GROMACS .gro file of C-alpha atoms in nm:
model
  382
    1MET     CA    1  -0.476   0.289   1.293
    2ASN     CA    2  -0.550   0.511   1.588
    3THR     CA    3  -0.830   0.762   1.571
    4ARG     CA    4  -0.726   1.110   1.679
    5ASP     CA    5  -0.957   1.409   1.710
    6GLU     CA    6  -1.233   1.271   1.486
    7THR     CA    7  -1.435   1.592   1.508
    8ARG     CA    8  -1.175   1.776   1.299
    9THR     CA    9  -1.261   1.580   0.984
   10GLY     CA   10  -1.627   1.676   0.962
   11LEU     CA   11  -1.718   1.332   0.826
   12ARG     CA   12  -2.068   1.194   0.860
   13THR     CA   13  -2.020   0.825   0.940
   14ASP     CA   14  -2.367   0.723   1.062
   15ALA     CA   15  -2.434   0.528   0.742
   16LEU     CA   16  -2.145   0.291   0.819
   17THR     CA   17  -2.290   0.164   1.146
   18THR     CA   18  -2.658   0.261   1.183
   19GLU     CA   19  -2.911  -0.024   1.182
   20THR     CA   20  -3.094  -0.042   0.850
   21LYS     CA   21  -3.415  -0.214   0.744
   22ARG     CA   22  -3.356  -0.499   0.501
   23ARG     CA   23  -3.646  -0.380   0.285
   24GLN     CA   24  -3.458  -0.056   0.217
   25VAL     CA   25  -3.143  -0.250   0.132
   26ARG     CA   26  -3.323  -0.480  -0.113
   27ARG     CA   27  -3.491  -0.186  -0.286
   28PHE     CA   28  -3.155  -0.006  -0.314
   29TYR     CA   29  -2.968  -0.314  -0.435
   30ARG     CA   30  -3.201  -0.386  -0.726
   31ALA     CA   31  -3.127  -0.045  -0.880
   32PHE     CA   32  -2.761  -0.057  -0.776
   33ALA     CA   33  -2.703  -0.396  -0.942
   34GLU     CA   34  -2.859  -0.271  -1.265
   35GLN     CA   35  -2.621   0.024  -1.263
   36HIS     CA   36  -2.320  -0.191  -1.164
   37PRO     CA   37  -2.383  -0.539  -1.310
   38ARG     CA   38  -2.039  -0.667  -1.207
   39VAL     CA   39  -2.148  -0.685  -0.842
   40LYS     CA   40  -2.360  -0.990  -0.927
   41GLN     CA   41  -2.091  -1.175  -1.119
   42PRO     CA   42  -1.985  -1.494  -0.935
   43ALA     CA   43  -1.615  -1.452  -1.015
   44MET     CA   44  -1.528  -1.327  -0.666
   45THR     CA   45  -1.719  -1.611  -0.498
   46VAL     CA   46  -1.555  -1.871  -0.721
   47ARG     CA   47  -1.213  -1.725  -0.649
   48LEU     CA   48  -1.277  -1.730  -0.274
   49VAL     CA   49  -1.387  -2.095  -0.287
   50MET     CA   50  -1.076  -2.189  -0.485
   51LEU     CA   51  -0.846  -2.012  -0.240
   52TYR     CA   52  -1.005  -2.174   0.064
   53ILE     CA   53  -1.003  -2.519  -0.098
   54GLY     CA   54  -0.637  -2.473  -0.190
   55GLY     CA   55  -0.555  -2.355   0.162
   56ALA     CA   56  -0.737  -2.649   0.318
   57ALA     CA   57  -0.563  -2.896   0.085
   58ALA     CA   58  -0.224  -2.745   0.165
   59SER     CA   59  -0.301  -2.766   0.538
   60LEU     CA   60  -0.392  -3.134   0.509
   61GLY     CA   61  -0.078  -3.194   0.304
   62ALA     CA   62   0.134  -3.029   0.572
   63LEU     CA   63  -0.027  -3.243   0.842
   64ALA     CA   64   0.024  -3.563   0.643
   65MET     CA   65   0.388  -3.480   0.571
   66ALA     CA   66   0.454  -3.390   0.935
   67LEU     CA   67   0.308  -3.719   1.059
   68GLY     CA   68   0.499  -3.915   0.795
   69ALA     CA   69   0.824  -3.739   0.879
   70LEU     CA   70   0.783  -3.809   1.250
   71ALA     CA   71   0.718  -4.174   1.174
   72GLU     CA   72   1.030  -4.196   0.959
   73LEU     CA   73   1.247  -4.017   1.216
   74ALA     CA   74   1.118  -4.243   1.493
   75GLY     CA   75   1.199  -4.552   1.287
   76GLN     CA   76   1.531  -4.682   1.158
   77ALA     CA   77   1.825  -4.447   1.125
   78SER     CA   78   1.847  -4.524   0.753
   79ASP     CA   79   1.511  -4.353   0.708
   80ALA     CA   80   1.619  -4.031   0.882
   81GLY     CA   81   1.717  -3.860   0.558
   82GLU     CA   82   1.379  -3.928   0.405
   83GLY     CA   83   1.212  -3.793   0.718
   84VAL     CA   84   1.408  -3.468   0.696
   85GLY     CA   85   1.308  -3.433   0.332
   86MET     CA   86   0.943  -3.481   0.424
   87LEU     CA   87   0.975  -3.210   0.689
   88ALA     CA   88   1.108  -2.974   0.422
   89ILE     CA   89   0.808  -3.048   0.201
   90CYS     CA   90   0.585  -2.998   0.506
   91GLY     CA   91   0.734  -2.651   0.545
   92LEU     CA   92   0.642  -2.566   0.186
   93PHE     CA   93   0.286  -2.685   0.245
   94VAL     CA   94   0.266  -2.462   0.554
   95VAL     CA   95   0.382  -2.158   0.358
   96ALA     CA   96   0.135  -2.235   0.077
   97ALA     CA   97  -0.152  -2.280   0.323
   98PHE     CA   98  -0.072  -1.953   0.499
   99THR     CA   99  -0.048  -1.762   0.170
  100LEU     CA  100  -0.373  -1.900   0.027
  101LEU     CA  101  -0.578  -1.862   0.345
  102ARG     CA  102  -0.446  -1.510   0.405
  103ALA     CA  103  -0.537  -1.407   0.049
  104GLY     CA  104  -0.879  -1.564   0.098
  105SER     CA  105  -0.941  -1.373   0.420
  106ARG     CA  106  -0.844  -1.042   0.257
  107LEU     CA  107  -1.073  -1.107  -0.039
  108ALA     CA  108  -1.357  -1.219   0.189
  109ALA     CA  109  -1.335  -0.888   0.376
  110ARG     CA  110  -1.382  -0.711   0.041
  111HIS     CA  111  -1.667  -0.934  -0.074
  112GLY     CA  112  -1.952  -0.703  -0.166
  113THR     CA  113  -2.283  -0.784   0.001
  114ALA     CA  114  -2.600  -0.585  -0.056
  115MET     CA  115  -2.574  -0.437   0.294
  116ARG     CA  116  -2.211  -0.330   0.246
  117HIS     CA  117  -2.284  -0.164  -0.088
  118TYR     CA  118  -2.581   0.015   0.068
  119ARG     CA  119  -2.370   0.149   0.355
  120PHE     CA  120  -2.085   0.260   0.129
  121ALA     CA  121  -2.320   0.429  -0.118
  122ARG     CA  122  -2.500   0.617   0.161
  123PHE     CA  123  -2.173   0.715   0.327
  124ALA     CA  124  -2.041   0.847  -0.006
  125ALA     CA  125  -2.358   1.047  -0.072
  126ASP     CA  126  -2.357   1.192   0.281
  127ASN     CA  127  -2.001   1.318   0.233
  128GLY     CA  128  -2.013   1.446  -0.124
  129MET     CA  129  -1.845   1.147  -0.288
  130THR     CA  130  -1.923   0.899  -0.564
  131TYR     CA  131  -1.894   0.523  -0.510
  132GLU     CA  132  -1.777   0.262  -0.761
  133PRO     CA  133  -1.784  -0.093  -0.622
  134GLY     CA  134  -1.544  -0.245  -0.875
  135PRO     CA  135  -1.345  -0.452  -0.928
  136MET     CA  136  -1.192  -0.233  -1.195
  137LYS     CA  137  -0.853  -0.194  -1.359
  138GLY     CA  138  -0.631   0.074  -1.211
  139SER     CA  139  -0.456   0.169  -1.534
  140HIS     CA  140  -0.546   0.537  -1.485
  141VAL     CA  141  -0.320   0.542  -1.177
  142ALA     CA  142  -0.014   0.497  -1.397
  143PRO     CA  143   0.267   0.488  -1.137
  144LEU     CA  144   0.097   0.212  -0.937
  145ALA     CA  145  -0.021   0.022  -1.244
  146ALA     CA  146   0.337   0.016  -1.375
  147ARG     CA  147   0.434  -0.213  -1.085
  148GLY     CA  148   0.209  -0.500  -1.191
  149LYS     CA  149  -0.152  -0.593  -1.251
  150LEU     CA  150  -0.351  -0.341  -1.045
  151THR     CA  151  -0.714  -0.399  -0.951
  152LEU     CA  152  -0.916  -0.143  -0.752
  153THR     CA  153  -1.227  -0.205  -0.544
  154ARG     CA  154  -1.460   0.025  -0.349
  155LEU     CA  155  -1.341   0.337  -0.529
  156MET     CA  156  -1.465   0.665  -0.381
  157ARG     CA  157  -1.407   1.008  -0.532
  158PRO     CA  158  -1.499   1.339  -0.366
  159THR     CA  159  -1.695   1.565  -0.599
  160SER     CA  160  -1.442   1.847  -0.573
  161GLU     CA  161  -1.209   2.029  -0.808
  162ARG     CA  162  -0.904   1.845  -0.678
  163SER     CA  163  -0.858   1.490  -0.808
  164ILE     CA  164  -0.870   1.257  -0.505
  165GLU     CA  165  -0.946   0.886  -0.495
  166PHE     CA  166  -0.986   0.642  -0.207
  167ALA     CA  167  -0.970   0.274  -0.294
  168ASN     CA  168  -0.860  -0.071  -0.187
  169TYR     CA  169  -0.618  -0.239  -0.422
  170GLU     CA  170  -0.487  -0.578  -0.522
  171LEU     CA  171  -0.150  -0.582  -0.697
  172GLU     CA  172  -0.007  -0.886  -0.875
  173ILE     CA  173   0.370  -0.860  -0.915
  174GLY     CA  174   0.598  -1.086  -1.115
  175ALA     CA  175   0.552  -1.364  -1.368
  176LYS     CA  176   0.298  -1.645  -1.333
  177ARG     CA  177   0.550  -1.887  -1.183
  178ASP     CA  178   0.686  -1.632  -0.938
  179ARG     CA  179   0.385  -1.414  -0.870
  180ALA     CA  180   0.338  -1.216  -0.549
  181LEU     CA  181   0.002  -1.077  -0.444
  182GLN     CA  182  -0.018  -0.758  -0.239
  183PHE     CA  183  -0.327  -0.614  -0.074
  184GLY     CA  184  -0.374  -0.269   0.070
  185GLY     CA  185  -0.551   0.063   0.060
  186VAL     CA  186  -0.454   0.386  -0.109
  187CYS     CA  187  -0.553   0.750  -0.129
  188ALA     CA  188  -0.436   0.895  -0.461
  189LEU     CA  189  -0.411   1.270  -0.518
  190ARG     CA  190  -0.321   1.434  -0.848
  191LEU     CA  191  -0.053   1.702  -0.819
  192PRO     CA  192  -0.046   2.025  -1.022
  193ALA     CA  193   0.305   1.944  -1.150
  194PRO     CA  194   0.545   1.647  -1.156
  195LEU     CA  195   0.783   1.623  -0.860
  196PRO     CA  196   1.090   1.414  -0.774
  197HIS     CA  197   1.027   1.061  -0.656
  198ILE     CA  198   1.012   1.085  -0.276
  199VAL     CA  199   0.901   0.815  -0.032
  200LEU     CA  200   0.823   0.858   0.337
  201ARG     CA  201   0.814   0.520   0.509
  202ALA     CA  202   0.611   0.531   0.829
  203GLN     CA  203   0.788   0.369   1.122
  204ALA     CA  204   0.456   0.207   1.212
  205GLY     CA  205   0.339   0.157   0.855
  206GLY     CA  206   0.295  -0.219   0.872
  207ARG     CA  207   0.472  -0.289   0.541
  208SER     CA  208   0.707  -0.541   0.698
  209LEU     CA  209   0.688  -0.778   0.398
  210ALA     CA  210   0.727  -0.532   0.111
  211THR     CA  211   0.888  -0.688  -0.196
  212THR     CA  212   1.091  -0.375  -0.277
  213THR     CA  213   1.218  -0.080  -0.077
  214PRO     CA  214   1.425   0.231  -0.159
  215HIS     CA  215   1.800   0.185  -0.130
  216ARG     CA  216   1.916   0.302   0.212
  217ALA     CA  217   2.181   0.530   0.058
  218GLN     CA  218   1.896   0.760  -0.051
  219ALA     CA  219   1.764   0.812   0.304
  220LEU     CA  220   1.768   1.175   0.415
  221SER     CA  221   1.789   1.236   0.789
  222LEU     CA  222   1.596   1.539   0.909
  223GLU     CA  223   1.634   1.732   1.231
  224GLY     CA  224   1.397   1.708   1.524
  225ASP     CA  225   1.187   1.400   1.591
  226PHE     CA  226   1.063   1.356   1.232
  227ASP     CA  227   1.292   1.055   1.188
  228GLU     CA  228   1.113   0.886   1.477
  229HIS     CA  229   0.793   0.884   1.269
  230PHE     CA  230   0.908   0.862   0.906
  231THR     CA  231   1.212   0.770   0.701
  232LEU     CA  232   1.243   1.001   0.399
  233TYR     CA  233   1.402   0.876   0.076
  234CYS     CA  234   1.484   1.104  -0.216
  235PRO     CA  235   1.700   1.062  -0.530
  236GLU     CA  236   2.066   1.143  -0.481
  237GLY     CA  237   2.128   1.510  -0.558
  238TYR     CA  238   1.770   1.609  -0.470
  239GLU     CA  239   1.822   1.657  -0.097
  240GLN     CA  240   1.774   2.036  -0.114
  241ASP     CA  241   1.459   1.988  -0.321
  242ALA     CA  242   1.321   1.752  -0.057
  243LEU     CA  243   1.389   2.015   0.208
  244TYR     CA  244   1.200   2.272   0.002
  245LEU     CA  245   0.901   2.040  -0.031
  246PHE     CA  246   0.901   1.915   0.329
  247THR     CA  247   0.942   2.231   0.534
  248PRO     CA  248   0.908   2.221   0.915
  249ASP     CA  249   0.538   2.312   0.903
  250VAL     CA  250   0.468   2.032   0.654
  251MET     CA  251   0.662   1.785   0.868
  252ALA     CA  252   0.465   1.892   1.175
  253GLU     CA  253   0.137   1.825   0.992
  254LEU     CA  254   0.258   1.481   0.884
  255ILE     CA  255   0.360   1.390   1.239
  256ASP     CA  256   0.033   1.514   1.389
  257ARG     CA  257  -0.215   1.382   1.133
  258VAL     CA  258  -0.067   1.108   0.912
  259HIS     CA  259  -0.073   0.785   1.112
  260GLY     CA  260  -0.011   0.439   0.969
  261PHE     CA  261   0.044   0.553   0.609
  262ASP     CA  262   0.344   0.562   0.381
  263VAL     CA  263   0.359   0.878   0.169
  264GLU     CA  264   0.491   0.853  -0.187
  265ILE     CA  265   0.533   1.123  -0.450
  266VAL     CA  266   0.595   0.996  -0.802
  267ASP     CA  267   0.546   1.194  -1.123
  268ASP     CA  268   0.236   1.411  -1.071
  269TRP     CA  269   0.076   1.179  -0.815
  270LEU     CA  270   0.084   1.162  -0.437
  271PHE     CA  271  -0.013   0.837  -0.266
  272LEU     CA  272  -0.104   0.761   0.093
  273GLU     CA  273  -0.053   0.386   0.113
  274SER     CA  274  -0.137   0.131   0.380
  275SER     CA  275  -0.116  -0.247   0.400
  276ARG     CA  276  -0.471  -0.230   0.538
  277ASP     CA  277  -0.789  -0.143   0.350
  278VAL     CA  278  -0.881   0.225   0.366
  279VAL     CA  279  -1.238   0.194   0.233
  280THR     CA  280  -1.399   0.008   0.521
  281LEU     CA  281  -1.702   0.022   0.747
  282ASP     CA  282  -1.486   0.138   1.038
  283PRO     CA  283  -1.548   0.509   1.113
  284GLY     CA  284  -1.212   0.543   1.290
  285THR     CA  285  -1.024   0.437   0.978
  286TRP     CA  286  -1.212   0.695   0.772
  287HIS     CA  287  -1.135   0.976   1.016
  288ASN     CA  288  -0.765   0.891   0.999
  289VAL     CA  289  -0.768   0.870   0.619
  290VAL     CA  290  -0.935   1.209   0.579
  291ALA     CA  291  -0.711   1.369   0.843
  292ALA     CA  292  -0.405   1.242   0.655
  293THR     CA  293  -0.544   1.365   0.323
  294THR     CA  294  -0.611   1.709   0.470
  295ALA     CA  295  -0.255   1.727   0.599
  296VAL     CA  296  -0.097   1.667   0.258
  297THR     CA  297  -0.341   1.875   0.051
  298ALA     CA  298  -0.242   2.180   0.253
  299ALA     CA  299   0.105   2.160   0.094
  300ILE     CA  300   0.009   2.056  -0.260
  301ASP     CA  301  -0.062   2.405  -0.398
  302ARG     CA  302   0.276   2.527  -0.272
  303TRP     CA  303   0.450   2.225  -0.423
  304GLY     CA  304   0.306   2.318  -0.761
  305ARG     CA  305   0.552   2.610  -0.777
  306TRP     CA  306   0.855   2.379  -0.769
  307ARG     CA  307   1.064   2.357  -1.086
  308ASP     CA  308   1.368   2.141  -1.164
  309SER     CA  309   1.661   2.358  -1.277
  310ARG     CA  310   1.857   2.055  -1.403
  311ASP     CA  311   1.872   1.983  -1.773
  312GLU     CA  312   1.801   1.645  -1.931
  313SER     CA  313   2.158   1.532  -1.867
  314GLY     CA  314   2.115   1.597  -1.495
  315ALA     CA  315   2.346   1.900  -1.483
  316SER     CA  316   2.232   2.187  -1.262
  317PRO     CA  317   2.346   2.527  -1.391
  318ARG     CA  318   2.166   2.700  -1.105
  319ARG     CA  319   2.199   2.565  -0.755
  320ALA     CA  320   1.961   2.725  -0.513
  321THR     CA  321   2.071   2.799  -0.160
  322LEU     CA  322   1.812   2.657   0.076
  323PRO     CA  323   1.815   2.668   0.454
  324ALA     CA  324   1.831   2.332   0.628
  325ALA     CA  325   1.510   2.185   0.763
  326GLY     CA  326   1.470   2.214   1.136
  327ALA     CA  327   1.269   2.036   1.396
  328HIS     CA  328   0.894   2.041   1.348
  329ASP     CA  329   0.842   2.254   1.656
  330GLN     CA  330   1.074   2.530   1.534
  331PRO     CA  331   0.924   2.833   1.358
  332ALA     CA  332   0.884   2.763   0.987
  333ARG     CA  333   1.150   2.943   0.786
  334ARG     CA  334   1.099   3.074   0.434
  335HIS     CA  335   1.227   2.828   0.175
  336GLN     CA  336   1.290   2.946  -0.176
  337ALA     CA  337   1.207   2.714  -0.461
  338PRO     CA  338   1.509   2.580  -0.652
  339SER     CA  339   1.373   2.742  -0.965
  340LEU     CA  340   1.043   2.897  -1.061
  341ALA     CA  341   1.120   2.922  -1.431
  342GLY     CA  342   1.057   2.673  -1.708
  343GLU     CA  343   0.801   2.403  -1.773
  344PRO     CA  344   0.702   2.161  -1.496
  345ARG     CA  345   0.924   1.856  -1.536
  346VAL     CA  346   1.174   1.643  -1.347
  347ALA     CA  347   1.519   1.560  -1.482
  348PRO     CA  348   1.584   1.187  -1.540
  349GLY     CA  349   1.790   1.150  -1.224
  350GLY     CA  350   1.501   1.255  -1.003
  351ARG     CA  351   1.217   1.062  -1.161
  352ARG     CA  352   1.271   0.732  -0.983
  353LEU     CA  353   1.441   0.615  -0.666
  354ARG     CA  354   1.684   0.325  -0.679
  355MET     CA  355   1.501   0.026  -0.534
  356THR     CA  356   1.635  -0.285  -0.367
  357ALA     CA  357   1.484  -0.612  -0.250
  358GLY     CA  358   1.252  -0.571   0.047
  359SER     CA  359   1.201  -0.804   0.340
  360GLY     CA  360   0.929  -0.995   0.155
  361ALA     CA  361   1.161  -1.082  -0.134
  362VAL     CA  362   1.442  -1.168   0.108
  363LEU     CA  363   1.212  -1.397   0.307
  364SER     CA  364   1.099  -1.577  -0.009
  365THR     CA  365   1.461  -1.630  -0.113
  366ILE     CA  366   1.552  -1.762   0.233
  367LEU     CA  367   1.263  -2.011   0.222
  368VAL     CA  368   1.363  -2.141  -0.120
  369VAL     CA  369   1.731  -2.171  -0.029
  370THR     CA  370   1.645  -2.342   0.300
  371TYR     CA  371   1.427  -2.593   0.120
  372VAL     CA  372   1.697  -2.674  -0.135
  373VAL     CA  373   1.962  -2.715   0.135
  374VAL     CA  374   1.743  -2.937   0.352
  375VAL     CA  375   1.650  -3.159   0.057
  376ALA     CA  376   2.017  -3.189  -0.041
  377ILE     CA  377   2.112  -3.287   0.315
  378ALA     CA  378   1.829  -3.539   0.326
  379ASN     CA  379   1.938  -3.699  -0.001
  380ASN     CA  380   2.297  -3.729   0.120
  381ALA     CA  381   2.184  -3.873   0.451
  382GLY     CA  382   1.965  -4.124   0.272
   0.00000   0.00000   0.00000
């Protein structure tokens, strides 16, 4: 993430980088560990050791299979099929080693040391936030928790009236035999009213291996250069509502201040999501996170006036006439809400986007199919 105009955030980040006496850290950690006993539990260390051992074993297995396959291929022609099969198994070992070692490196970066907890706690106190080290279940963030087993770490909450949370997350998706593990960071903001499910995928968001993605038929192209920075997805039939929510001034703020984040509105939550951790010791990351949060909070109060005029069947007796969204550098035009009457709710057709398999799921399928095909060819050749 690139740091832009850090002075605009007003953050005090000295605690993240300033040299600290170890005596102060030890004194702090004794009281901190009593308040948060889970920080001393060895579960994280044991898990890290298991991941690294598994990754090392898979790496050795890949090396052994590669050497064996080369020996078979260099030998008699009748052994060529067996050599090809060994290469296929070698490929699986490589994928397993990469997956395990990558997960281990992400968990190691989140491993809580006394110094890290001290820095995060001081940083939170300096900026009017509370700090929970975790790990803790993320069931209170219902839309994210509905996707799988959600675990939050390094949770920070500003002590303000608006509900805002910064955290790193670990999301387990799928059954035990076909489980995918996703890491990332999120800023979660509670909205004053439920809104249609809208996703803004950042062109430089880094989610190249997402397991699911909105169906491309739901993409809404906007004027100006907004499409060069984000791809907006909204439920079919909610295009005018999306234009009401994302007016030119809002789009301009997103372009100027939201860098490296996907933006997702679902139910009465707004998420700024990244494949990278957001709660880190890097001051630049924090300035970008807060700048992005400031950009979206400016529009939240206005969004609270939106109402869905459709009934539960999806019919819309009142269709509002809304001007089309223009380029972000055009003067902002007045947009009227589709309806200001009735209770805050979203009709069934607008509550969830239609999702399709993402590049991560496609890649997994390709690897499995390739393995099966190669093994079949090897058996026939043998």
